[in-house]
XYZ file of C-alpha atoms in Angstrom:
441
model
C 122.497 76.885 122.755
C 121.427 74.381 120.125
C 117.860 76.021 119.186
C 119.765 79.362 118.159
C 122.817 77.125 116.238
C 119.769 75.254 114.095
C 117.826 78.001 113.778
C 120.459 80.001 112.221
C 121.089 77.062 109.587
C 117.520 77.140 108.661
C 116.911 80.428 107.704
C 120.589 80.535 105.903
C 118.772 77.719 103.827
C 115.674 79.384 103.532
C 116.966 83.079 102.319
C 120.140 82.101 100.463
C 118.961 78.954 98.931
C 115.506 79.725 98.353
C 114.029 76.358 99.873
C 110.663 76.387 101.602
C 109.928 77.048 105.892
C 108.504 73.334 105.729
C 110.955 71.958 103.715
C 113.959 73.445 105.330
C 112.637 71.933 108.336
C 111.760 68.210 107.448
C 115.730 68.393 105.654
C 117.321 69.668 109.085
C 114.867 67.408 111.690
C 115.341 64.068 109.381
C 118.615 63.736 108.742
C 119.238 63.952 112.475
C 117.472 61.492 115.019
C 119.497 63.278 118.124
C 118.245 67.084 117.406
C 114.389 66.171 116.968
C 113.252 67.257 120.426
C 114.343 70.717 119.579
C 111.973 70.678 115.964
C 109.305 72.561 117.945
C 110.917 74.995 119.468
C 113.402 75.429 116.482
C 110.373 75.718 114.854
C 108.451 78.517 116.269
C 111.716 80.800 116.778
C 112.442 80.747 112.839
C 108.869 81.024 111.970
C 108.924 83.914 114.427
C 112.077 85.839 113.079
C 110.282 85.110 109.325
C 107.375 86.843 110.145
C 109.535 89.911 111.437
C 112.249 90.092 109.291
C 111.712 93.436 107.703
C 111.740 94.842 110.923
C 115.088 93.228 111.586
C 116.834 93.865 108.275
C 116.042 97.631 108.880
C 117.300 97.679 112.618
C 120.520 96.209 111.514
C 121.309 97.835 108.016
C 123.564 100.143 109.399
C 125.461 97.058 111.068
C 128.855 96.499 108.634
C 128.766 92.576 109.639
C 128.869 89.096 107.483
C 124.968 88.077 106.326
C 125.390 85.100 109.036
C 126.440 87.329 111.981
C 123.546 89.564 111.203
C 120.929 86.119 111.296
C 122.127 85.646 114.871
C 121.008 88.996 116.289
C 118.063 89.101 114.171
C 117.147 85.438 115.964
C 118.266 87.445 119.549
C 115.746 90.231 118.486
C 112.833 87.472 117.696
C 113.039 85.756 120.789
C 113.449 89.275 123.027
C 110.957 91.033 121.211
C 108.135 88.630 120.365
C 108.953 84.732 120.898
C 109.822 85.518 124.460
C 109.941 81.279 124.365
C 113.322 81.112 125.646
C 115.073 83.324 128.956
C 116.191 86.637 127.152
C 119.793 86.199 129.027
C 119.626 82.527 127.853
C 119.865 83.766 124.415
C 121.778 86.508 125.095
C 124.683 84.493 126.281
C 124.551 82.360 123.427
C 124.221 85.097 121.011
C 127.708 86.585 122.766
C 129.544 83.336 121.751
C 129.048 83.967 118.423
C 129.132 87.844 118.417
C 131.322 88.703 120.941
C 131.895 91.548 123.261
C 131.958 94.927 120.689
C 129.114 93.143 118.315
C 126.728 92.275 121.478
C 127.609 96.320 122.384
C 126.590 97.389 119.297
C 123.418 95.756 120.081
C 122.867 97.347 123.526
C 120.128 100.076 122.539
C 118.368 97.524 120.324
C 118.047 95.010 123.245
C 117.147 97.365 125.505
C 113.859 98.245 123.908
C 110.576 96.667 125.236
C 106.561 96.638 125.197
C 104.036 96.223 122.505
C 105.457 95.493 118.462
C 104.884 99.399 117.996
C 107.673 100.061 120.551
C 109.706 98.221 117.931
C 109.372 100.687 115.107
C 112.220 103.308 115.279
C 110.229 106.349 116.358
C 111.759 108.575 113.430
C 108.886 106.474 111.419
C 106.276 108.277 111.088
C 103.320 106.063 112.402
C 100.649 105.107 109.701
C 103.023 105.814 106.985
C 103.908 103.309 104.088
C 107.113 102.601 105.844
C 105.641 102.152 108.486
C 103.204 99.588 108.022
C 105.786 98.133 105.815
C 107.706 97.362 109.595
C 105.471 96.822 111.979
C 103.163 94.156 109.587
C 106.596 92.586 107.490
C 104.944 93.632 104.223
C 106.891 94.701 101.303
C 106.706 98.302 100.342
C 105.705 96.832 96.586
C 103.130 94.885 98.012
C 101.880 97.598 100.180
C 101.201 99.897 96.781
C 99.318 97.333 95.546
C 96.755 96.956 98.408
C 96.564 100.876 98.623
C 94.472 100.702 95.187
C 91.777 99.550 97.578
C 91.962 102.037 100.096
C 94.579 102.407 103.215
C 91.367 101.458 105.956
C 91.363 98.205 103.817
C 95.148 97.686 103.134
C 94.929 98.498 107.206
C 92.322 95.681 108.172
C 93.978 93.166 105.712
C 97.739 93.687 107.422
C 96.137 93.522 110.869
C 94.581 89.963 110.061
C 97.584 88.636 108.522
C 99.437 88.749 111.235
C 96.893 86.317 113.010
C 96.871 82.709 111.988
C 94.324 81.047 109.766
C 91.760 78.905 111.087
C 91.485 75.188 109.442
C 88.255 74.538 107.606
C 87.751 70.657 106.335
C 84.942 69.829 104.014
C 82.872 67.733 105.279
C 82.180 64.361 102.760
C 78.732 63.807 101.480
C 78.488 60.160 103.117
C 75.534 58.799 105.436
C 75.641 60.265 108.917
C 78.906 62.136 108.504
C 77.248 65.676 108.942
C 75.115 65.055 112.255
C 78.183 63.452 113.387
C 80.432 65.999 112.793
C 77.980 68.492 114.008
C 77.185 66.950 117.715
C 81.426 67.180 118.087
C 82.881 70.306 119.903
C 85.850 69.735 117.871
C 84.125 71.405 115.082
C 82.341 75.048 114.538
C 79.924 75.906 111.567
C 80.820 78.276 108.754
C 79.224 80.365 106.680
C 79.209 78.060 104.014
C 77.294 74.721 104.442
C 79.109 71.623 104.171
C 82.855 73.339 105.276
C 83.768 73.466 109.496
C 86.692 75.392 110.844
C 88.228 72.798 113.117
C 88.338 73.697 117.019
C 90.173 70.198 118.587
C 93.837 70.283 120.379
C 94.316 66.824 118.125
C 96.505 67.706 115.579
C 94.868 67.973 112.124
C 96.946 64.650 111.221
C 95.886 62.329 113.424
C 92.521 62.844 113.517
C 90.708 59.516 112.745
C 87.911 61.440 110.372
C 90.796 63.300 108.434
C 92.972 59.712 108.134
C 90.002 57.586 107.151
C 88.983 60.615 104.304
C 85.974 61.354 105.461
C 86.993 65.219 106.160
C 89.679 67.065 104.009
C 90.968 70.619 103.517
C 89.136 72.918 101.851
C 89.063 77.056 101.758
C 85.154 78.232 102.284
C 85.635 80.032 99.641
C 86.409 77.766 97.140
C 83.042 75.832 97.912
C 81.475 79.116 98.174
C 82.004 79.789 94.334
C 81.542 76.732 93.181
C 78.069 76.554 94.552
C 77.025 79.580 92.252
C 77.354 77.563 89.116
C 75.606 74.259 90.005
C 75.135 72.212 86.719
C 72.365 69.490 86.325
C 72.546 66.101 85.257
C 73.511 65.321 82.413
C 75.592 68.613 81.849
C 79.426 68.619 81.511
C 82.082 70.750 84.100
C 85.380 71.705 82.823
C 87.655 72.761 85.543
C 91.328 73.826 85.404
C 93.313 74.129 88.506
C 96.656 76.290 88.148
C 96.688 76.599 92.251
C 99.755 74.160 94.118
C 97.174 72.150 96.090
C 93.664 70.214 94.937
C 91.422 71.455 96.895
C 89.136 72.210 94.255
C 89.637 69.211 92.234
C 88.187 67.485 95.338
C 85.291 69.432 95.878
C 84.442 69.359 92.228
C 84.377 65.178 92.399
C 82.907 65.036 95.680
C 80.156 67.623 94.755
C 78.816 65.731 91.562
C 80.447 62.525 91.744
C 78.944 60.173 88.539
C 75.929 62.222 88.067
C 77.892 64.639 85.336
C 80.777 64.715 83.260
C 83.970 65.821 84.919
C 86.505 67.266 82.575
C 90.126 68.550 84.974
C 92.792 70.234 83.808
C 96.120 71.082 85.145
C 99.395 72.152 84.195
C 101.290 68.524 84.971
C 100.608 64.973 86.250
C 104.457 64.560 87.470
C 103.096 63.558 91.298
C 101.849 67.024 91.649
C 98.428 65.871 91.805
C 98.749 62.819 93.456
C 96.015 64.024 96.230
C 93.302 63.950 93.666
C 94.630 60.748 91.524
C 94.196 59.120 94.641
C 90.665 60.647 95.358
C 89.527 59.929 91.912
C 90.659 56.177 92.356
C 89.210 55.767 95.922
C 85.522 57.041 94.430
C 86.060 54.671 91.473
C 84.548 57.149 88.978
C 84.903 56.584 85.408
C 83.326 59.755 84.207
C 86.407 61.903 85.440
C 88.973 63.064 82.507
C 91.925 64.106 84.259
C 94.556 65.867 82.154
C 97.688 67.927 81.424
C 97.374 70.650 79.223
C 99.307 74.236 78.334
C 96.815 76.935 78.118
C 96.501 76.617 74.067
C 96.173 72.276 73.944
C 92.616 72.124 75.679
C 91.606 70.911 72.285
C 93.555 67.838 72.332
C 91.188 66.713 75.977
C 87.987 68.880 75.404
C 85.613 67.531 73.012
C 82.248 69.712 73.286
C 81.146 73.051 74.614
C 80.602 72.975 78.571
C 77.992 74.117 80.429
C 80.608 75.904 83.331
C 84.169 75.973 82.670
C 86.057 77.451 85.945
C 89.566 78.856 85.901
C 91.341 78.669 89.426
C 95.113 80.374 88.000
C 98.008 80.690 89.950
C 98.322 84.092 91.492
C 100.503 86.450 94.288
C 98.685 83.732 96.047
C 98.590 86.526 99.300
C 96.048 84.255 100.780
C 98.592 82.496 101.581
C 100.497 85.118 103.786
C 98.711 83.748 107.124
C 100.154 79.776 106.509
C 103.625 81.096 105.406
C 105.867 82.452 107.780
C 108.722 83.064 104.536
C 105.970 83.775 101.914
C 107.785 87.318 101.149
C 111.256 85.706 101.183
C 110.192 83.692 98.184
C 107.679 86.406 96.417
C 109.148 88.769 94.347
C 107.896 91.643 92.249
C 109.440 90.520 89.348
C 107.109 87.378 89.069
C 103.906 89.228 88.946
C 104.649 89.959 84.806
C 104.812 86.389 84.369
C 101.874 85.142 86.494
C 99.166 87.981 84.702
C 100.227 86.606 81.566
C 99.241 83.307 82.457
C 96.118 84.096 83.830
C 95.307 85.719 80.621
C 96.373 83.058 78.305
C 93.900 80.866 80.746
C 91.444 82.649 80.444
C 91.738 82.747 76.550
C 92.278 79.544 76.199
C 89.460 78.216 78.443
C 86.466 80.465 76.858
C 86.339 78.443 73.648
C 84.887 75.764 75.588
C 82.305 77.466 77.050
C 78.448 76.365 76.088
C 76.080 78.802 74.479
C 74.175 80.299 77.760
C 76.853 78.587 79.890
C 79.001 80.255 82.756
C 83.014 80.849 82.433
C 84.466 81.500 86.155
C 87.711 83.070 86.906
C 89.218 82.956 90.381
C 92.822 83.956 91.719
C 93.341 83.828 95.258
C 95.011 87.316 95.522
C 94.530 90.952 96.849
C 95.639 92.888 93.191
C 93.547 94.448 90.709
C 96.318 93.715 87.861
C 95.246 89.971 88.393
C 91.771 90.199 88.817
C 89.264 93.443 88.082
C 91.818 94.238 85.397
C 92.463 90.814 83.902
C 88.409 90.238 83.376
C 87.782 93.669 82.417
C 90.214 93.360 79.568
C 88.865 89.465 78.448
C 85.447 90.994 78.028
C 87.115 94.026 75.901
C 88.330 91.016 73.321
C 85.601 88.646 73.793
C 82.326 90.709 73.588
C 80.206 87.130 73.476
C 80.631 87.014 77.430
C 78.731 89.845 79.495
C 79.984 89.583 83.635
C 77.277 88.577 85.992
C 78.832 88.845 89.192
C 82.702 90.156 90.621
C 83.552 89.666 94.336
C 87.019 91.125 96.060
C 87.292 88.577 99.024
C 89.510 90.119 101.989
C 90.396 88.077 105.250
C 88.688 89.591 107.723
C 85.342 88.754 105.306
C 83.072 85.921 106.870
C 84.567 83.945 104.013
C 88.521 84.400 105.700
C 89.929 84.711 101.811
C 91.856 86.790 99.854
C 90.518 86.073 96.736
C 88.997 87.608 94.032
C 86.813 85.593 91.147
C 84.047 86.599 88.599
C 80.924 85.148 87.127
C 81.107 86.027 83.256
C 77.951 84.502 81.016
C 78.365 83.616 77.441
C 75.742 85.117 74.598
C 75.459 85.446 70.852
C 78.333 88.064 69.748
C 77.121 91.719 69.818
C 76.500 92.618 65.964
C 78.397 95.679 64.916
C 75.584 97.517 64.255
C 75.609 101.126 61.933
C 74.517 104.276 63.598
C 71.406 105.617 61.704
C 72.288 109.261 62.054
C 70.193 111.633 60.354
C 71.408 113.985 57.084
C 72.061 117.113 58.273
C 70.098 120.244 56.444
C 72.871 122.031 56.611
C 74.515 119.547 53.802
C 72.030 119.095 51.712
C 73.307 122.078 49.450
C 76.774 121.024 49.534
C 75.909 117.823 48.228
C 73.381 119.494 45.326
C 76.394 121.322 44.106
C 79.104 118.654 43.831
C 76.569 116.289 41.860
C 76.428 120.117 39.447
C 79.750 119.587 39.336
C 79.837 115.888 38.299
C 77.655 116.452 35.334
């Protein structure tokens, strides 16, 4: 069976050599013309085993056999359990090739089971437990700690929407006619923020003629949403920095002011990782765009003047991401989050020179941890008592909003004098006082 051959190549390249679901993919598909029917299929069972593999790792620690042997019943188990794409004895046989007789025994009980993905949790597991949720939702037990700060009902709703896919929302262009024509299409549903649509149609998302032509791109709600709360007039200045691995918010930056103020960008390299917004830059022919690569201590060297909002989008956990990913936790690790908070904190020290007298310093990190957000803005205000915080949000996914994100509002003010407590002489050392002058003399 050539879907459970491939798909047993593609996660070896995925866990052991740390390359990406899409990636690991385009490199098997491409460099064969003959095996690109199966892509879809191929597809869907490795995306399905992803999204489960806790679940299998556990069923089959006790199993003494090579890493590869173990990817092959775990790919069984996907299809049997959930995929249910393919003829269970289909993939069965196939699996036995590999296996053989005692190895496919071994696996007798496990096969066996059936119903709904609870039926899949050994029932020694005590339901609603850590563990637990750690199985039947494929969520780390370190990630699961960190989601408990907010309370198991929410660490409960957020695990139960990421295991359903996220909707696409495309922001709509500010050109004549685009909006009533996007609006009298069924292929396209209102949100709750104006000017993004979560797209509806069967076309897909590449080929349709108002994402090819431009005149719709990608965009979170929520990164619109927050960027609407700091609107600045004409002829005001925006400093943005994006830290995130995509541009949406470069986009909606230039598309929301165009010419009308001055656009100052920031990111951490120009090596064709932003290619997506050199090219929208280009297409709009705007001149007052200053698009740059800076550390988090060189904004100097690109920034000229205070700004009247400077937004900070850092690189995060990035669980919003958990929903698009089907390996996101086979390439997150715990030992990453040390780094990342210390880069949101040198951005954020590094960006609130540059904010304007009165003006408005935003910090945003798509993620579901206090560590990286509460925590990281509580601590910049402890340092930088010129900024007071306006307004904190903690986005989840099953908000109207479909993030995980959390971002604050922080405005900046004269510094707060250190002012002397004027705390009145107490009677009661008045004497004391009378006698040590005595003494003096």
């Amino acid at each position: 069976m050539k879907e459970l051959d491939l798909s047993v190549e593609i996660i070896a390249d995925i866990v052991d050599n740390g390359v990406k679901f899409n990636d690991a993919l385009k490199a098997k598909f491409q460099s064969d013309v003959e095996i690109r029917p199966f892509r879809k299929d191929v597809a869907g069972l490795v995306g399905c085993e992803l999204r489960h593999d806790i679940l299998f790792a556990y069923l089959l620690k006790g199993f003494d056999w090579a890493p590869e042997d173990k990817r092959v019943a775990s790919v069984l188990l996907a299809n049997n359990y959930f995929y249910k794409h393919f003829p269970a004895d289909m993939v069965k046989a196939a699996a036995a090739e590999k296996l053989g007789e005692e190895k496919m025994a071994a696996l007798a009980d496990l096969l066996a089971k059936e119903g709904n993905p609870e039926a899949f949790v050994p029932e020694n597991i005590k339901k609603g437990s850590l563990e637990y949720l750690s199985l039947r939702y494929n969520t780390p037990m370190w990630v699961l700690k960190i989601w408990e700060h907010f309370g198991y009902g929410i660490a409960y709703r957020v695990l139960r929407k990421n295991i359903r896919p996220r909707g696409l929302t495309l922001r709509v262009r500010n050109l004549p006619g685009l909006a009533e024509q996007v609006a009298a299409s069924a292929d396209y549903q209102s949100t709750a923020v104006e000017g993004i649509v979560s797209y509806q149609g069967k076309t897909p998302i590449r080929k349709v003629d108002l994402v090819k032509n431009g005149s719709l791109f990608e965009e979170k709600t929520a990164i619109k949403a927050i960027l609407d709360q700091v609107k600045v007039s004409e002829p005001g200045e925006f400093f943005l920095f994006s830290d995130l691995k995509h541009d949406q918010a470069i986009k909606e930056l230039v598309e929301e002011y165009g010419e009308n103020i001055g656009l100052n960008v920031g990111v951490a390299s120009l090596d064709n990782e932003h290619a997506d917004a050199v090219r929208f830059i280009k297409e709009k022919k705007l001149r007052n765009v200053n698009l740059f690569a800076s550390a988090a201590d060189g904004f100097e060297a690109s920034i000229s003047r205070p700004q009247d909002v400077v937004a900070v989008f850092a690189n995060s956990t990035d669980f919003d991401a958990i929903r698009e990913t089907p390996d996101f936790f086979v390439h997150c690790k715990t030992e990453q989050l040390d780094e990342l908070i210390q880069r949101q904190k040198d951005l954020l020290n590094g960006a609130a020179p540059f904010v304007a007298m009165d003006g408005r310093l935003v910090y945003c990190v798509f993620t579901l941890s206090k560590k990286e957000g509460r925590n990281q803005v509580s601590e910049f205000i402890k340092t930088h008592d010129e900024f007071t915080l306006e307004k904190e949000v903690q986005l989840f996914p099953y908000d109207n909003l479909d993030s995980t994100c959390y971002y604050a509002i922080l405005k900046k003010g004269a510094k707060l004098a250190k002012a002397t407590p004027n705390i009145p002489e107490s009677a009661l050392l008045k004497p004391a006082k009378a006698e040590l002058r005595a003494e003096g003399e």
